[in-house]
Tab-separated table of C-alpha atoms in Angstrom:
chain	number	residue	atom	x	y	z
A	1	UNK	CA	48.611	48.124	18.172
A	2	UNK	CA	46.239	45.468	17.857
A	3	UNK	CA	47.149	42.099	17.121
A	4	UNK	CA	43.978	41.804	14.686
A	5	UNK	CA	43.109	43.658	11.977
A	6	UNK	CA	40.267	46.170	11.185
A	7	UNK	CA	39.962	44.194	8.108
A	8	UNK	CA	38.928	41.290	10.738
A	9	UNK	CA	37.236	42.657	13.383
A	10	UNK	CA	34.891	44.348	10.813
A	11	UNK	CA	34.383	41.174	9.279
A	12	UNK	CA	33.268	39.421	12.719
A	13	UNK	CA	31.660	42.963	13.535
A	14	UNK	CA	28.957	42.041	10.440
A	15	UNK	CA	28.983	38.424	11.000
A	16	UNK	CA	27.499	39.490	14.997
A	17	UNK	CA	25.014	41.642	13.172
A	18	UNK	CA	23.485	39.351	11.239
A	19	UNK	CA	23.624	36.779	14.028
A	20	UNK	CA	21.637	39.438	16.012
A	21	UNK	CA	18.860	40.370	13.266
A	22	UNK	CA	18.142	36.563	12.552
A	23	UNK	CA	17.981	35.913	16.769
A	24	UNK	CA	15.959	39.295	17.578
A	25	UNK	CA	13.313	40.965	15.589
A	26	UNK	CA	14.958	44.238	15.261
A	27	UNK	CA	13.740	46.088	11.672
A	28	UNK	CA	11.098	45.371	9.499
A	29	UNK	CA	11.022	47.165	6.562
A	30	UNK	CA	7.697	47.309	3.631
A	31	UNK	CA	9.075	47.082	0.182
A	32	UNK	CA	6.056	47.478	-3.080
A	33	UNK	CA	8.236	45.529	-5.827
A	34	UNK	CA	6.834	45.782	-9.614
A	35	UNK	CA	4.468	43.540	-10.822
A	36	UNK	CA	4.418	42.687	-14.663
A	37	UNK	CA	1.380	40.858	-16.008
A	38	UNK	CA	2.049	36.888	-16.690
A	39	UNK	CA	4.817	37.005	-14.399
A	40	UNK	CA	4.281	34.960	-11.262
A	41	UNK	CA	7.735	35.546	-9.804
A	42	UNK	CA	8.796	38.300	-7.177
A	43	UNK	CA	12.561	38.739	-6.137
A	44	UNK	CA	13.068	39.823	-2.684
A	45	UNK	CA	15.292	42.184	-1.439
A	46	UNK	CA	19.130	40.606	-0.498
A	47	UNK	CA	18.079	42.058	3.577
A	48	UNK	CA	14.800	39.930	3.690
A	49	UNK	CA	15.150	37.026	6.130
A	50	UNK	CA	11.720	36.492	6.708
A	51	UNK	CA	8.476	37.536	5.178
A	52	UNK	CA	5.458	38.793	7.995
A	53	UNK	CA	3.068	39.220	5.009
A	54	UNK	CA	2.106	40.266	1.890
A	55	UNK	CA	-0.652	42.233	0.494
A	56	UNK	CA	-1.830	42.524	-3.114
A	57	UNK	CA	-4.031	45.961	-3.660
A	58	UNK	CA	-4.493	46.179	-0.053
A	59	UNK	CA	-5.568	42.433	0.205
A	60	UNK	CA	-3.365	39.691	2.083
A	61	UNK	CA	-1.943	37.238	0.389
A	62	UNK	CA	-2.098	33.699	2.110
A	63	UNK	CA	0.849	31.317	2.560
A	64	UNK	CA	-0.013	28.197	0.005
A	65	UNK	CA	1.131	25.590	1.855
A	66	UNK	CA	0.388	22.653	-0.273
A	67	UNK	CA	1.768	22.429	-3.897
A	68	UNK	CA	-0.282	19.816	-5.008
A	69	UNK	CA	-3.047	21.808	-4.543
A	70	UNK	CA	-1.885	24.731	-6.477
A	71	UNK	CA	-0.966	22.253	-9.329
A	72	UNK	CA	-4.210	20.629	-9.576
A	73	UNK	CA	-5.217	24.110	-10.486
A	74	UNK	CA	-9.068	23.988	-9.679
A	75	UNK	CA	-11.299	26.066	-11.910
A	76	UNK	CA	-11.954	28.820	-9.163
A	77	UNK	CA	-8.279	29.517	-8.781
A	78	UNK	CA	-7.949	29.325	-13.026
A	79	UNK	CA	-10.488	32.155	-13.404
A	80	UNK	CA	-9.069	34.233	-10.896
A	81	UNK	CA	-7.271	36.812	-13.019
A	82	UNK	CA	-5.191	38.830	-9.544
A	83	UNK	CA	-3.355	36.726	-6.549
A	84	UNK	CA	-4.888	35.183	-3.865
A	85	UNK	CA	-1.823	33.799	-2.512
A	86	UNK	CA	1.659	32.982	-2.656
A	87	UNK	CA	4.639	30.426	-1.855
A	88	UNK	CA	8.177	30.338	-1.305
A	89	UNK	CA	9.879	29.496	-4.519
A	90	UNK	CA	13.161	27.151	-2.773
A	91	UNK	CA	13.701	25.302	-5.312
A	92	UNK	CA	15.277	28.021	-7.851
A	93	UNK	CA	16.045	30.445	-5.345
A	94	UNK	CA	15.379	30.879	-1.385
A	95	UNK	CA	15.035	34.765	-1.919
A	96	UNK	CA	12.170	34.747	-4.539
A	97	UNK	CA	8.231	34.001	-3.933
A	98	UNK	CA	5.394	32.938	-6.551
A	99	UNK	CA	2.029	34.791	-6.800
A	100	UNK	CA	-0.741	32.086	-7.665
A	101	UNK	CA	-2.768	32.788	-9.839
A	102	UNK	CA	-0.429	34.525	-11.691
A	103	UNK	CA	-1.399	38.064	-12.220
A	104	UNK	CA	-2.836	39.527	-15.314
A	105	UNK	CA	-1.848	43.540	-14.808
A	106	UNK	CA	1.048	45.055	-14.428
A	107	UNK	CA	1.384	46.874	-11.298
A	108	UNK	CA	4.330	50.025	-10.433
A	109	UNK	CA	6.008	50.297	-7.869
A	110	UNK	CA	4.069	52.078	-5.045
A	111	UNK	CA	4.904	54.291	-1.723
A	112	UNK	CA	4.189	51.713	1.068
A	113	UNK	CA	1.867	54.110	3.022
A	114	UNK	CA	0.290	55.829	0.598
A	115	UNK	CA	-0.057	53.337	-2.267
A	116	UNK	CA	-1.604	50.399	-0.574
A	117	UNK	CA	-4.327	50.281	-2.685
A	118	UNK	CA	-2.758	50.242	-5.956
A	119	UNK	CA	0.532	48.190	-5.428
A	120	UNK	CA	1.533	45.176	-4.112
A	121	UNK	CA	3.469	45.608	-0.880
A	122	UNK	CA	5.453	43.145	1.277
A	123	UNK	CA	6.191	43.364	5.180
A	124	UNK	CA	9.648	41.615	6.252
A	125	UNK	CA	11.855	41.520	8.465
A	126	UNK	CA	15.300	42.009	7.200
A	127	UNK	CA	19.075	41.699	8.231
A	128	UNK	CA	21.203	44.389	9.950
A	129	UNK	CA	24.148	45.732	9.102
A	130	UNK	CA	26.439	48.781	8.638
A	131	UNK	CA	24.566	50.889	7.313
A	132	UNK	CA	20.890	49.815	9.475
A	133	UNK	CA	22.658	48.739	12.623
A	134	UNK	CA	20.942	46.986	15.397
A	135	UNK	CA	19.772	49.839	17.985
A	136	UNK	CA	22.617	51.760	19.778
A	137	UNK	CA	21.407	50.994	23.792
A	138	UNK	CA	22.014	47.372	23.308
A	139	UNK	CA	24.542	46.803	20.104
A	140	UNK	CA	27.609	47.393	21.617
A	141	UNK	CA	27.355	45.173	24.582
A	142	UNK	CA	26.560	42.464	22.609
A	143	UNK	CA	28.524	42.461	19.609
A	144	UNK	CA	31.833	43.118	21.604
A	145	UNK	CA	31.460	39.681	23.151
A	146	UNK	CA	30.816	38.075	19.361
A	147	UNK	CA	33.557	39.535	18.079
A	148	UNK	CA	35.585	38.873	21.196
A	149	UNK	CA	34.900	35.301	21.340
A	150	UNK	CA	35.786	34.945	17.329
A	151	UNK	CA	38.915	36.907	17.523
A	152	UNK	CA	40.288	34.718	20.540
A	153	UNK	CA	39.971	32.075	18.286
A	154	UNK	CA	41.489	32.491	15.335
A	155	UNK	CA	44.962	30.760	14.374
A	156	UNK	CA	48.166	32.596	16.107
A	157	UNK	CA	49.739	34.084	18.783
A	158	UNK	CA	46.485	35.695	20.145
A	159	UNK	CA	44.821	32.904	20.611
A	160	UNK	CA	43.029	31.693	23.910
A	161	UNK	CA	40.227	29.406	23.652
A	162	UNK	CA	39.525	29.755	27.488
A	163	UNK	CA	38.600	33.273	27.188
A	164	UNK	CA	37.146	32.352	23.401
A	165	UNK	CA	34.889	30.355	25.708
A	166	UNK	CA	34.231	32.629	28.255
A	167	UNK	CA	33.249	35.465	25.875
A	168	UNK	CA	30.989	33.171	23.717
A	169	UNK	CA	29.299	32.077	27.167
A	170	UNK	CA	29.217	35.968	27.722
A	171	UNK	CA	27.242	36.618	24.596
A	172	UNK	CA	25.048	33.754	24.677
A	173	UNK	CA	23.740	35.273	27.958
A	174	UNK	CA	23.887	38.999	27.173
A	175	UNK	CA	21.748	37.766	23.989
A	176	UNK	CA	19.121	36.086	26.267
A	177	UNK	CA	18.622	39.007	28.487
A	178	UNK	CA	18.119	41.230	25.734
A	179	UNK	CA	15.938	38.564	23.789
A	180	UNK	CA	13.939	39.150	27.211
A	181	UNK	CA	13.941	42.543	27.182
A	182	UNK	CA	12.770	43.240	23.890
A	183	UNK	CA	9.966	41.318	24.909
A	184	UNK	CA	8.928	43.399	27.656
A	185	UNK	CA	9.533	46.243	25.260
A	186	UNK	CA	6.325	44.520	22.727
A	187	UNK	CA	4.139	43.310	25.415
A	188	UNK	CA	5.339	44.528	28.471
A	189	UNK	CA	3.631	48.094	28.378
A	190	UNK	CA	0.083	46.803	27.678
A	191	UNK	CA	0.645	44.742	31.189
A	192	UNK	CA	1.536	48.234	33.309
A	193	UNK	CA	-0.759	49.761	31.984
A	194	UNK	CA	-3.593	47.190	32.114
A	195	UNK	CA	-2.590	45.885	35.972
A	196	UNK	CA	-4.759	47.371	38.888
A	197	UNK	CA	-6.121	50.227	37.089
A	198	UNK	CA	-9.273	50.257	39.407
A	199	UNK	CA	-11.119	52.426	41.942
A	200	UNK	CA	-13.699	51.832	44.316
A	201	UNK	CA	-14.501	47.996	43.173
A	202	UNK	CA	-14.573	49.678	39.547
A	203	UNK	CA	-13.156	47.573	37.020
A	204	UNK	CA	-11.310	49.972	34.769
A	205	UNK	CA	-9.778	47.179	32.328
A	206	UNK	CA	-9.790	47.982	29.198
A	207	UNK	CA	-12.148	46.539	26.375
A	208	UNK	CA	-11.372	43.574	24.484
A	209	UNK	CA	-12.717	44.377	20.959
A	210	UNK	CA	-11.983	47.575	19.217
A	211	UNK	CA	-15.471	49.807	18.954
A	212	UNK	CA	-15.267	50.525	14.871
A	213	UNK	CA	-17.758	52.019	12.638
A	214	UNK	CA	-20.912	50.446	11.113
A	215	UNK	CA	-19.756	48.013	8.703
A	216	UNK	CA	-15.838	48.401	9.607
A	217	UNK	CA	-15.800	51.924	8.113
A	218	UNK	CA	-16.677	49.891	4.430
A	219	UNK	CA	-18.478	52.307	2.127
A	220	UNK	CA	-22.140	52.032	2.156
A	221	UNK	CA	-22.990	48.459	0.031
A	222	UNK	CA	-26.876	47.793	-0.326
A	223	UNK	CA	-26.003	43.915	-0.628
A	224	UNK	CA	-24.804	44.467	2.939
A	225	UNK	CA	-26.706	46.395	4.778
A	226	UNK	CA	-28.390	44.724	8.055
A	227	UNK	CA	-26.828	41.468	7.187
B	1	UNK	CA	25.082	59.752	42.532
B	2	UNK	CA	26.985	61.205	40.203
B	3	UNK	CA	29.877	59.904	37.604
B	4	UNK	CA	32.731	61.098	39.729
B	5	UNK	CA	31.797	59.663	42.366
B	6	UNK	CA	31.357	56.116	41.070
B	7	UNK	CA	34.672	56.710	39.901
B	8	UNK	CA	36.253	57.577	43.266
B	9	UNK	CA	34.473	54.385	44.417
B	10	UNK	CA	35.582	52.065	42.247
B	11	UNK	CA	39.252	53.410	41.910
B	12	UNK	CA	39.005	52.709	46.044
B	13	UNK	CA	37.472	48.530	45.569
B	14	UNK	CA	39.843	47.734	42.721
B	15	UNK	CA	42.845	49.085	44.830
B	16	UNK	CA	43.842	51.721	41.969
B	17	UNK	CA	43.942	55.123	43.808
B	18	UNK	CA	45.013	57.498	41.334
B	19	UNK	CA	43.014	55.479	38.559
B	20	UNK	CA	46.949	54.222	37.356
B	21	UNK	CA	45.341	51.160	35.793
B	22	UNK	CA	42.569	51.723	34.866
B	23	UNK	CA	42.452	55.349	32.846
B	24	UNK	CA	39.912	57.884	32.950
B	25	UNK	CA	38.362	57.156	29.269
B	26	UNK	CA	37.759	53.137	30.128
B	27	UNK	CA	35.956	54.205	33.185
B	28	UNK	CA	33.502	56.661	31.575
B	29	UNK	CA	32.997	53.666	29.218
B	30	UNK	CA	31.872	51.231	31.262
B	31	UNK	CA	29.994	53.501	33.740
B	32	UNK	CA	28.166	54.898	30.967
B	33	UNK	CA	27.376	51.543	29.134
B	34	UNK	CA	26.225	50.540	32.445
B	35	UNK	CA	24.057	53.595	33.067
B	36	UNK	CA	22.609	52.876	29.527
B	37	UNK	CA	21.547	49.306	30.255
B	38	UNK	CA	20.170	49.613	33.618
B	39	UNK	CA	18.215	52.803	32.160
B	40	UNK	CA	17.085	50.564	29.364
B	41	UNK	CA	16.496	47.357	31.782
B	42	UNK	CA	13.942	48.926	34.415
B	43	UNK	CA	12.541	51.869	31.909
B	44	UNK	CA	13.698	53.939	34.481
B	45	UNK	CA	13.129	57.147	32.460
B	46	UNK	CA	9.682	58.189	30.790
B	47	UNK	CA	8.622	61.221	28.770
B	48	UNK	CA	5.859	61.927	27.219
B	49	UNK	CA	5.506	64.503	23.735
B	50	UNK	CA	3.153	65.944	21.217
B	51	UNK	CA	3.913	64.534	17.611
B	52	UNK	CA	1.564	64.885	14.413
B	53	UNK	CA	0.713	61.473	12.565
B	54	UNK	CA	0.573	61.885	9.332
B	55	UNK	CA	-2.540	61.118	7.102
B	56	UNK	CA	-2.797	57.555	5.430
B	57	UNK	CA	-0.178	56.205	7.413
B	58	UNK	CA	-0.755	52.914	9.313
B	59	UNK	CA	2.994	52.633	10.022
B	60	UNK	CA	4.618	55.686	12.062
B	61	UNK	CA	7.907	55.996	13.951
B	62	UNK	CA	7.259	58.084	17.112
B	63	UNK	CA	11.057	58.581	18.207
B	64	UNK	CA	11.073	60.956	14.426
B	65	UNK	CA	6.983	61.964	15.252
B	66	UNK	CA	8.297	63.524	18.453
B	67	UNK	CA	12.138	64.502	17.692
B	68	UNK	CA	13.663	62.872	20.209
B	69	UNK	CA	16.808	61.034	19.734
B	70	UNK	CA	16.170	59.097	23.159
B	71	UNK	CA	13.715	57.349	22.558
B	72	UNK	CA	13.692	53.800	23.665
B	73	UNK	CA	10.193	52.272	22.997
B	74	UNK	CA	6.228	53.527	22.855
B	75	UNK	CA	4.345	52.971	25.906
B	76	UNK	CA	0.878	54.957	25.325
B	77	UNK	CA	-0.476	57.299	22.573
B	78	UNK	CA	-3.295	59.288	23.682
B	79	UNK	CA	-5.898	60.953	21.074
B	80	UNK	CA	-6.156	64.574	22.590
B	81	UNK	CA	-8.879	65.489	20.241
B	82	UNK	CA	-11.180	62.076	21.413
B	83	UNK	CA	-9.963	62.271	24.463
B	84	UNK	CA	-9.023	58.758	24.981
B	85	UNK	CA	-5.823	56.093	25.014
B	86	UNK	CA	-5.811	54.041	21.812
B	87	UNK	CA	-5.986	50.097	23.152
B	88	UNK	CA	-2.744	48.162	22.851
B	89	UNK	CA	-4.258	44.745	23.484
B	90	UNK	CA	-4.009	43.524	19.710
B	91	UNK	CA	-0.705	41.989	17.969
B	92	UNK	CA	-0.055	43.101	14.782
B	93	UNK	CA	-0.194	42.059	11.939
B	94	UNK	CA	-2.891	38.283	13.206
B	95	UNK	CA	-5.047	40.665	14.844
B	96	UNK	CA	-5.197	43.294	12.897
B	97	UNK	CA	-6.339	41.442	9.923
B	98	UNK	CA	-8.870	39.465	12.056
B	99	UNK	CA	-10.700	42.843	12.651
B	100	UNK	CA	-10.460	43.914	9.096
B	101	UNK	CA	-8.783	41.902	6.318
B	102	UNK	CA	-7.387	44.928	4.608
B	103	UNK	CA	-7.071	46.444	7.303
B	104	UNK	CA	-4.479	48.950	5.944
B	105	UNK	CA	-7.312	50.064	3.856
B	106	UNK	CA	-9.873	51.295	6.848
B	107	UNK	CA	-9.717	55.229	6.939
B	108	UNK	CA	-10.811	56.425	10.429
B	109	UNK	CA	-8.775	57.639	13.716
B	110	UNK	CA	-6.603	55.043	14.687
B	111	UNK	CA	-8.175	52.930	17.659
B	112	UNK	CA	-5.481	50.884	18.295
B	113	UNK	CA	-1.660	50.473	18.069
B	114	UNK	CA	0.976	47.777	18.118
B	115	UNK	CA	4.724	48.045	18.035
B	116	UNK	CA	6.194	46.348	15.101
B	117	UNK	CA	9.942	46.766	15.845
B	118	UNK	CA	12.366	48.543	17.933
B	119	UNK	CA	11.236	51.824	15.866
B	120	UNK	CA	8.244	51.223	14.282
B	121	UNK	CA	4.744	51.704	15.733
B	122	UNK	CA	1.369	49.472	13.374
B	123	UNK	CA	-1.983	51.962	13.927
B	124	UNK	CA	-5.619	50.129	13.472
B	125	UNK	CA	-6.800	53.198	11.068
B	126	UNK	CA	-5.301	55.672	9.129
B	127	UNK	CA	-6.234	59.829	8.902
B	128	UNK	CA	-7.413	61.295	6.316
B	129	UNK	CA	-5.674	64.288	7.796
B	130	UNK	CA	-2.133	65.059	10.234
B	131	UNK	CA	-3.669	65.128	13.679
B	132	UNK	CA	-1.597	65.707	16.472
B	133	UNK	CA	-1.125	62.593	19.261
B	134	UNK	CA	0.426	62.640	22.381
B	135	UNK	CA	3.208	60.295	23.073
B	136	UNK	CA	4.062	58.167	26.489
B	137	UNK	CA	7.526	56.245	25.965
B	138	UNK	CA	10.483	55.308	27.584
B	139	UNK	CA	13.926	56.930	26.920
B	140	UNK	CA	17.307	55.801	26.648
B	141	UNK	CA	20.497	57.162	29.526
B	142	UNK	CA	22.277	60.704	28.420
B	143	UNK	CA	25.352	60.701	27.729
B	144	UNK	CA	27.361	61.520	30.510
B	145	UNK	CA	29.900	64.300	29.859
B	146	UNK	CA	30.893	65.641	32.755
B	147	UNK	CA	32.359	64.139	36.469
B	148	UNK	CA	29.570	66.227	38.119
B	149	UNK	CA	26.686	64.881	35.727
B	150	UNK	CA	23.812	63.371	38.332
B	151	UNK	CA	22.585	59.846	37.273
B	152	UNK	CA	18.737	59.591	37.245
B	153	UNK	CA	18.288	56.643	38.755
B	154	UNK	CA	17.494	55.769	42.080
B	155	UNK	CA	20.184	55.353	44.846
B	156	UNK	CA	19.423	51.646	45.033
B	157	UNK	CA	20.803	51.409	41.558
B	158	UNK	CA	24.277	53.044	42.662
B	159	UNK	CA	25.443	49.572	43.611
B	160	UNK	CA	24.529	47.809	40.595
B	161	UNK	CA	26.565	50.173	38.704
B	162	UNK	CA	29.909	49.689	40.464
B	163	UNK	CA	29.096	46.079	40.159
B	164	UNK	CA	28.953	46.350	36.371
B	165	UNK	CA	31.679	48.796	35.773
B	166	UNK	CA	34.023	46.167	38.224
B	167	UNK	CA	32.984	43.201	36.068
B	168	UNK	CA	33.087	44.970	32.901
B	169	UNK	CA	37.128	46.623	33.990
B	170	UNK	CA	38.082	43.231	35.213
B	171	UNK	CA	36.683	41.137	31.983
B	172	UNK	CA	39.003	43.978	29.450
B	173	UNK	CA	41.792	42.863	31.887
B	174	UNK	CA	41.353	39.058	31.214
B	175	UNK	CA	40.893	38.673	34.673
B	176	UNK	CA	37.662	36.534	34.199
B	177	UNK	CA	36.838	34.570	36.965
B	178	UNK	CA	36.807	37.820	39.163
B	179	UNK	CA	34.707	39.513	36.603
B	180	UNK	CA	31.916	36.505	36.846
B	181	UNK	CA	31.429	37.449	40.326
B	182	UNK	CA	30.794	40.740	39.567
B	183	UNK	CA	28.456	40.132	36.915
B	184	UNK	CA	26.302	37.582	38.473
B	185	UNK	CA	25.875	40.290	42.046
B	186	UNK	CA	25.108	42.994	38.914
B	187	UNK	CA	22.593	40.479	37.733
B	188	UNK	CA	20.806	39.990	41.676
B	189	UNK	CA	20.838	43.621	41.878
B	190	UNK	CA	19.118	44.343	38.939
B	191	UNK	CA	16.671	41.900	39.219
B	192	UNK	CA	15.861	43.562	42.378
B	193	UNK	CA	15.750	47.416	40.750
B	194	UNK	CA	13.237	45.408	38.077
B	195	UNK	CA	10.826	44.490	40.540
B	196	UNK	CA	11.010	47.965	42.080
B	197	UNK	CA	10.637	49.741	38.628
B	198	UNK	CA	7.105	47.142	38.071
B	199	UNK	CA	5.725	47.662	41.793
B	200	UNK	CA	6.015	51.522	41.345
B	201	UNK	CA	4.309	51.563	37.845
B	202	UNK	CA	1.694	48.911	39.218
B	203	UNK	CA	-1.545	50.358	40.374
B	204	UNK	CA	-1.070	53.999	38.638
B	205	UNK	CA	1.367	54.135	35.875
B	206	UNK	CA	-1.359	55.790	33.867
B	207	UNK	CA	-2.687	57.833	36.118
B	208	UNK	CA	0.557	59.686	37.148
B	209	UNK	CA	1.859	60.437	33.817
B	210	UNK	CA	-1.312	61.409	32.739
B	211	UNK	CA	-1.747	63.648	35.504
B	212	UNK	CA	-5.172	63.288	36.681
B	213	UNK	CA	-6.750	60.921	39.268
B	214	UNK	CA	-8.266	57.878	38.155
């Protein structure tokens, strides 16, 4: 029987999950919240850690930076009536955001794929845990080192800080090689299958620039035509 | 190479004939969580599958698109009714929104793809209608059930497996300082198997799995 309990090791088993999803981008998630007009204030869901970006009828929002300019409230931004932007509201609450302007129509809640164009969505990356673990080909290495090196030193007659130190050294490391390998796993395809594809002295690299339709597949607009 | 003998091997270095030790359950462990990493590490196993996007979708999963529970991570998607690889040189989301603002509004076949987590795949374009795509990725180890279960992986890999499982029995025994060894010759070897894995998919990665000549 194990000197620890479940009750423990399940504990330390979330705490290494989190520690993972904040150290490794692991799962984004899109989440449309409800907008109600005169409201400037959007809660974000208890998983978000850290917003990629939102987008406001299919439009991205941009990250005001400077408050002093939202305050001065110039009359271009006053007689906008839907956001153009948004900031992190820290002072009431890390997990909520400000629209600014503030919007004047109510917007539902909208299917992320299919309801771009009517809702507001936002793209973040959120925390793992029970119920969304981290992926299965790497977890389980990993987190058996975190919760090693936390067990080993807790209070009692289990306790060895040597090997408490030796496991945290253990995860530290296993954490940097998969930190590396996820890498590879974003970028590291476009490089095999860029490298040396060429015959004959033919360059077969790929293009740069995406080829897209006349007037990036916009409908037809007379104001823009040949411009 | 197969499971059993691994085991016979390492029962012989760790001086346990008759696996008295270590049992039979905590050596299938470790030689199958190091099958799955060095599987993972080099890529060492690729597919390739027919899945249907969905219309108005710029966000798709392709280990659901294609039903397979192995799947590790996307390497290609080829349009089989253009005829063509979409390009994976953009990031997503800074360079999608550099081509088109609202970019998740632009309704044409997808041109280019990005992955956006371990799961997710972005697409540069959404259908109006399900087409079907053709998937190149890498997948994760199966499970190995049986003593007589082959390992695909090369023979070069065979001794960075008994390198892991040796570190891996030795660090559950507390005996740490042995178990370092181990784990730093695991980490020469697969360094080496790395290289290997990128030389072979150098010059025609493409070409081979798409099985014409370039």
């Amino acid at each position: 029987m194990s000197v620890f309990s479940d009750a423990t090791i399940d504990h330390f088993e979330a705490l290494g999950r989190r520690k993972l999803s904040t150290e490794l981008n692991l799962r984004v998630v899109r989440y449309s919240p409800v907008i109600t007009a005169g409201t400037d204030t959007i809660t974000l869901p208890a998983d978000c850690q850290d917003i990629i970006c939102i987008t406001y009828r299919g439009l991205p929002l941009y990250t005001i930076k400077s408050r002093n300019y939202m305050s001065q409230g110039t009359p271009f931004y006053q007689n906008r009536s839907i956001p153009l932007g948004y900031i992190f509201d820290k002072i009431t609450a890390i997990s909520t955001v400000k629209l600014y302007p503030i919007p004047s129509e109510s917007l539902a809640s909208g299917n992320v794929d299919t309801g771009v164009l009517t809702s507001c969505i936002i793209t973040y990356r959120a925390l793992c845990d029970a119920s969304n673990p981290c992926p299965s080909w790497f977890e389980r290495r990993v987190l058996k080192y975190f919760i090693a090196y936390n067990l080993y030193s807790l209070e009692g007659k289990a306790q060895n800080l040597k090997l408490s130190m030796y496991h945290k050294k253990r995860f530290e490391f296993r954490l940097e090689h998969f930190k590396t390998q996820l890498v590879n796993f974003y970028f590291g395809p476009r490089q095999l299958v860029i490298q040396g594809l060429s015959m004959m002295g033919i360059n077969w690299r790929r293009r740069n620039l995406p080829v897209l339709p006349a007037r990036y597949g916009r409908p037809d607009d007379n104001s823009m035509v040949n411009r | 190479m197969t499971r059993g003998s691994i085991k016979t091997n390492i029962a012989i270095y760790m001086g346990d004939i008759g696996k008295v030790f270590f049992d039979e359950n905590e050596l299938n462990d470790s030689i199958q969580d190091a099958y799955t990493e060095i599987v993972g590490t080099i890529q060492a196993i690729r597919k390739n599958a027919t899945g249907t996007i969905p219309a108005n979708r710029n966000y798709i999963t392709p280990g659901t698109l294609v039903s397979d529970t192995s799947f590790l991570n996307c390497l290609a998607i080829f349009d089989i009714s253009r005829n063509r690889f979409l390009g994976d040189n953009l990031n997503w989301p800074k360079d999608f929104q550099r081509v088109r603002p609202d970019w998740e509004n632009m309704t044409q076949p997808p041109d280019f793809w990005a992955q956006v987590d371990c799961t997710q795949v972005a697409l540069l374009g959404r259908l109006s209608g399900a087409l079907s795509y053709r998937f190149y990725y890498a997948a994760n180890a199966p499970t190995l059930s049986a003593d007589a279960d082959v390992l695909i992986l090369p023979d070069l890999a065979e001794r960075a497996i008994e390198e892991f499982v040796q570190g891996d029995l030795l660090e559950n025994a507390e005996e740490i300082t042995k178990a370092q060894i181990h784990y730093q010759n695991y980490e020469e070897e697969i360094a080496k198997l790395l290289q290997l894995s990128k030389d072979l998919a150098h010059a025609d990665f493409m070409a081979y799995i798409d099985g014409r000549m370039l």
